[in-house]
mmCIF file of C-alpha atoms in Angstrom:
data_model
loop_
_atom_site.group_PDB
_atom_site.id
_atom_site.type_symbol
_atom_site.label_atom_id
_atom_site.label_comp_id
_atom_site.label_asym_id
_atom_site.label_seq_id
_atom_site.Cartn_x
_atom_site.Cartn_y
_atom_site.Cartn_z
ATOM 1 C CA MET A 962 48.477 38.654 25.115
ATOM 2 C CA ILE A 963 51.586 40.324 27.497
ATOM 3 C CA SER A 964 51.781 44.107 27.920
ATOM 4 C CA LEU A 965 55.032 45.569 29.523
ATOM 5 C CA ASN A 966 54.163 48.761 30.455
ATOM 6 C CA SER A 967 57.579 50.774 30.878
ATOM 7 C CA GLY A 968 55.910 53.799 33.590
ATOM 8 C CA GLY A 969 56.094 52.190 36.907
ATOM 9 C CA GLU A 970 55.054 51.962 39.905
ATOM 10 C CA GLY A 971 56.343 49.044 41.719
ATOM 11 C CA ASP A 972 53.034 46.458 41.630
ATOM 12 C CA ALA A 973 51.391 47.695 39.031
ATOM 13 C CA GLY A 974 54.097 46.412 35.765
ATOM 14 C CA LEU A 975 53.466 43.597 37.518
ATOM 15 C CA ALA A 976 49.935 43.316 36.932
ATOM 16 C CA ASP A 977 50.561 44.138 33.278
ATOM 17 C CA LEU A 978 52.737 41.311 33.229
ATOM 18 C CA ALA A 979 50.015 38.925 33.238
ATOM 19 C CA PRO A 980 48.769 36.529 30.295
ATOM 20 C CA ASP A 981 45.118 37.996 28.826
ATOM 21 C CA LEU A 982 43.550 35.103 29.437
ATOM 22 C CA THR A 983 40.321 35.745 27.336
ATOM 23 C CA PRO A 984 41.126 33.993 24.153
ATOM 24 C CA MET A 985 42.154 30.735 26.100
ATOM 25 C CA LEU A 986 38.243 31.524 28.285
ATOM 26 C CA ASP A 987 36.696 31.945 24.413
ATOM 27 C CA ILE A 988 37.573 28.346 23.561
ATOM 28 C CA LEU A 989 36.769 26.778 27.099
ATOM 29 C CA PHE A 990 33.869 27.626 26.798
ATOM 30 C CA ILE A 991 33.087 26.553 23.220
ATOM 31 C CA LEU A 992 34.177 23.102 24.354
ATOM 32 C CA LEU A 993 32.218 22.927 27.239
ATOM 33 C CA VAL A 994 29.462 24.466 24.578
ATOM 34 C CA PHE A 995 30.387 21.543 22.086
ATOM 35 C CA PHE A 996 30.540 18.613 24.955
ATOM 36 C CA MET A 997 26.628 19.574 26.492
ATOM 37 C CA LEU A 998 25.057 19.298 23.189
ATOM 38 C CA THR A 999 26.970 15.858 21.689
ATOM 39 C CA ALA A 1000 26.403 14.500 25.537
ATOM 40 C CA GLY A 1001 23.380 15.025 25.170
ATOM 41 C CA ALA A 1002 22.139 13.529 21.995
ATOM 42 C CA VAL A 1003 19.573 10.409 22.117
ATOM 43 C CA PHE A 1004 19.808 7.816 19.637
ATOM 44 C CA GLN A 1005 16.633 6.675 18.665
ATOM 45 C CA SER A 1006 16.675 2.488 19.242
ATOM 46 C CA LEU A 1007 14.532 -0.018 18.309
ATOM 47 C CA ASP A 1008 13.819 -3.024 21.064
ATOM 48 C CA LEU A 1009 13.137 -6.209 18.712
ATOM 49 C CA THR A 1010 12.816 -9.453 20.289
ATOM 50 C CA LEU A 1011 15.561 -11.888 17.584
ATOM 51 C CA PRO A 1012 13.359 -15.560 17.869
ATOM 52 C CA GLU A 1013 15.509 -18.137 20.169
ATOM 53 C CA ASP A 1014 15.401 -20.555 17.524
ATOM 54 C CA LYS A 1015 14.048 -22.195 14.336
ATOM 55 C CA THR A 1016 10.582 -22.514 14.949
ATOM 56 C CA ASP A 1017 10.115 -18.920 16.459
ATOM 57 C CA SER A 1018 11.433 -17.557 13.049
ATOM 58 C CA VAL A 1019 9.222 -15.587 10.684
ATOM 59 C CA PRO A 1020 7.546 -18.109 8.058
ATOM 60 C CA PRO A 1021 8.757 -17.580 4.205
ATOM 61 C CA LEU A 1022 6.679 -15.173 2.181
ATOM 62 C CA GLU A 1023 4.563 -16.580 -0.382
ATOM 63 C CA ALA A 1024 5.300 -16.147 -3.762
ATOM 64 C CA ALA A 1025 3.324 -13.597 -5.419
ATOM 65 C CA GLN A 1026 0.884 -14.749 -7.946
ATOM 66 C CA HIS A 1027 -0.303 -13.144 -10.808
ATOM 67 C CA ILE A 1028 -3.418 -13.068 -13.650
ATOM 68 C CA VAL A 1029 -1.489 -13.254 -17.172
ATOM 69 C CA VAL A 1030 -3.481 -11.947 -19.881
ATOM 70 C CA GLU A 1031 -1.672 -12.498 -23.073
ATOM 71 C CA ILE A 1032 -2.831 -10.602 -26.146
ATOM 72 C CA LYS A 1033 -2.798 -12.244 -29.410
ATOM 73 C CA LYS A 1034 -3.464 -11.397 -33.198
ATOM 74 C CA ASN A 1035 -6.423 -13.386 -33.255
ATOM 75 C CA GLU A 1036 -6.952 -14.697 -29.592
ATOM 76 C CA TYR A 1037 -6.594 -13.658 -26.013
ATOM 77 C CA LEU A 1038 -5.235 -15.920 -23.389
ATOM 78 C CA ILE A 1039 -5.710 -15.592 -19.650
ATOM 79 C CA ASP A 1040 -3.389 -18.358 -17.793
ATOM 80 C CA LYS A 1041 -2.977 -19.866 -20.889
ATOM 81 C CA LYS A 1042 -6.166 -20.533 -21.624
ATOM 82 C CA SER A 1043 -6.980 -19.185 -24.809
ATOM 83 C CA LEU A 1044 -10.049 -17.103 -26.024
ATOM 84 C CA LYS A 1045 -11.414 -16.574 -29.632
ATOM 85 C CA ASP A 1046 -12.912 -12.993 -29.035
ATOM 86 C CA ILE A 1047 -13.263 -9.961 -26.361
ATOM 87 C CA ALA A 1048 -16.595 -11.040 -24.912
ATOM 88 C CA ALA A 1049 -15.777 -14.870 -24.677
ATOM 89 C CA PHE A 1050 -11.912 -12.684 -22.473
ATOM 90 C CA LYS A 1051 -14.323 -10.376 -20.266
ATOM 91 C CA SER A 1052 -16.671 -13.594 -18.638
ATOM 92 C CA ALA A 1053 -13.089 -15.627 -17.937
ATOM 93 C CA PHE A 1054 -11.699 -12.742 -16.694
ATOM 94 C CA SER A 1055 -14.404 -11.706 -14.433
ATOM 95 C CA LYS A 1056 -15.292 -15.324 -13.462
ATOM 96 C CA ILE A 1057 -10.783 -15.560 -12.788
ATOM 97 C CA ARG A 1058 -10.800 -12.296 -11.301
ATOM 98 C CA GLN A 1059 -13.961 -13.151 -8.454
ATOM 99 C CA ASP A 1060 -12.214 -16.325 -7.868
ATOM 100 C CA PHE A 1061 -8.746 -14.506 -6.823
ATOM 101 C CA PRO A 1062 -9.525 -10.557 -5.990
ATOM 102 C CA LYS A 1063 -6.235 -10.309 -4.467
ATOM 103 C CA ARG A 1064 -3.828 -11.609 -7.887
ATOM 104 C CA GLU A 1065 -2.303 -8.534 -9.560
ATOM 105 C CA VAL A 1066 -2.830 -8.660 -13.374
ATOM 106 C CA VAL A 1067 0.077 -9.031 -16.109
ATOM 107 C CA ILE A 1068 -0.058 -7.970 -19.662
ATOM 108 C CA ALA A 1069 1.706 -9.215 -22.748
ATOM 109 C CA GLY A 1070 1.245 -8.593 -25.888
ATOM 110 C CA ASP A 1071 2.051 -9.981 -29.181
ATOM 111 C CA LYS A 1072 4.059 -7.301 -31.674
ATOM 112 C CA GLU A 1073 1.727 -7.919 -34.294
ATOM 113 C CA VAL A 1074 -1.338 -6.699 -31.729
ATOM 114 C CA SER A 1075 -3.227 -3.415 -32.817
ATOM 115 C CA ILE A 1076 -2.863 -0.514 -30.011
ATOM 116 C CA GLU A 1077 -6.689 -0.791 -30.702
ATOM 117 C CA ARG A 1078 -6.629 -4.226 -29.295
ATOM 118 C CA PHE A 1079 -4.467 -3.270 -26.217
ATOM 119 C CA LEU A 1080 -6.664 -0.392 -25.428
ATOM 120 C CA GLU A 1081 -9.228 -2.216 -25.107
ATOM 121 C CA ILE A 1082 -7.867 -4.299 -22.371
ATOM 122 C CA LEU A 1083 -6.997 -1.998 -20.116
ATOM 123 C CA THR A 1084 -10.589 -0.042 -21.100
ATOM 124 C CA TYR A 1085 -11.761 -3.143 -19.727
ATOM 125 C CA LEU A 1086 -9.406 -3.629 -17.085
ATOM 126 C CA LYS A 1087 -10.106 0.027 -15.940
ATOM 127 C CA SER A 1088 -14.169 -0.698 -15.862
ATOM 128 C CA GLN A 1089 -13.430 -3.561 -13.002
ATOM 129 C CA LYS A 1090 -12.111 -1.283 -11.216
ATOM 130 C CA ILE A 1091 -8.409 -2.717 -11.826
ATOM 131 C CA ASP A 1092 -5.661 0.726 -11.443
ATOM 132 C CA ALA A 1093 -2.636 -0.633 -11.871
ATOM 133 C CA ALA A 1094 -1.251 -3.064 -14.598
ATOM 134 C CA ASN A 1095 1.975 -4.767 -15.385
ATOM 135 C CA ILE A 1096 2.917 -4.694 -18.853
ATOM 136 C CA LEU A 1097 5.457 -7.412 -19.818
ATOM 137 C CA MET A 1098 7.419 -6.127 -22.728
ATOM 138 C CA LEU A 1099 11.085 -7.778 -23.841
ATOM 139 C CA LYS A 1100 14.067 -6.049 -25.260
ATOM 140 C CA GLY A 1101 13.947 -5.512 -28.908
ATOM 141 C CA SER A 1102 16.527 -8.075 -30.548
ATOM 142 C CA SER A 1103 18.173 -5.641 -33.302
ATOM 143 C CA GLN A 1104 17.372 -5.730 -37.066
#
């Protein structure tokens, strides 16, 4: 800011005509801090080695395999193999589970199946240490 002093003893009046540099120094200090902080920013990066040709490429992933359990009104199906009662279902399921322990279980129920029958299968799966199973559902049609 420029301040004018009307009284005067020669040189003292010229010193009062000098601009006040405080606002300009404030701006310069803020810019200096800003540039110091942004210049020192470290960008995280991940070094990747990209394949050179088709022989170095990653092999395709295998499609997920499932054990499909269907609950019908009068029968059970495991991977489309018909089983008449729960005892046959349990023995067939335990054999398939031993042969393919990594496969996920998908359950599909008929709309006419009672909830007790469905829960019986879920309880058996839980006893076999299967904590999660996919339940297949169809969108209902408007009637």
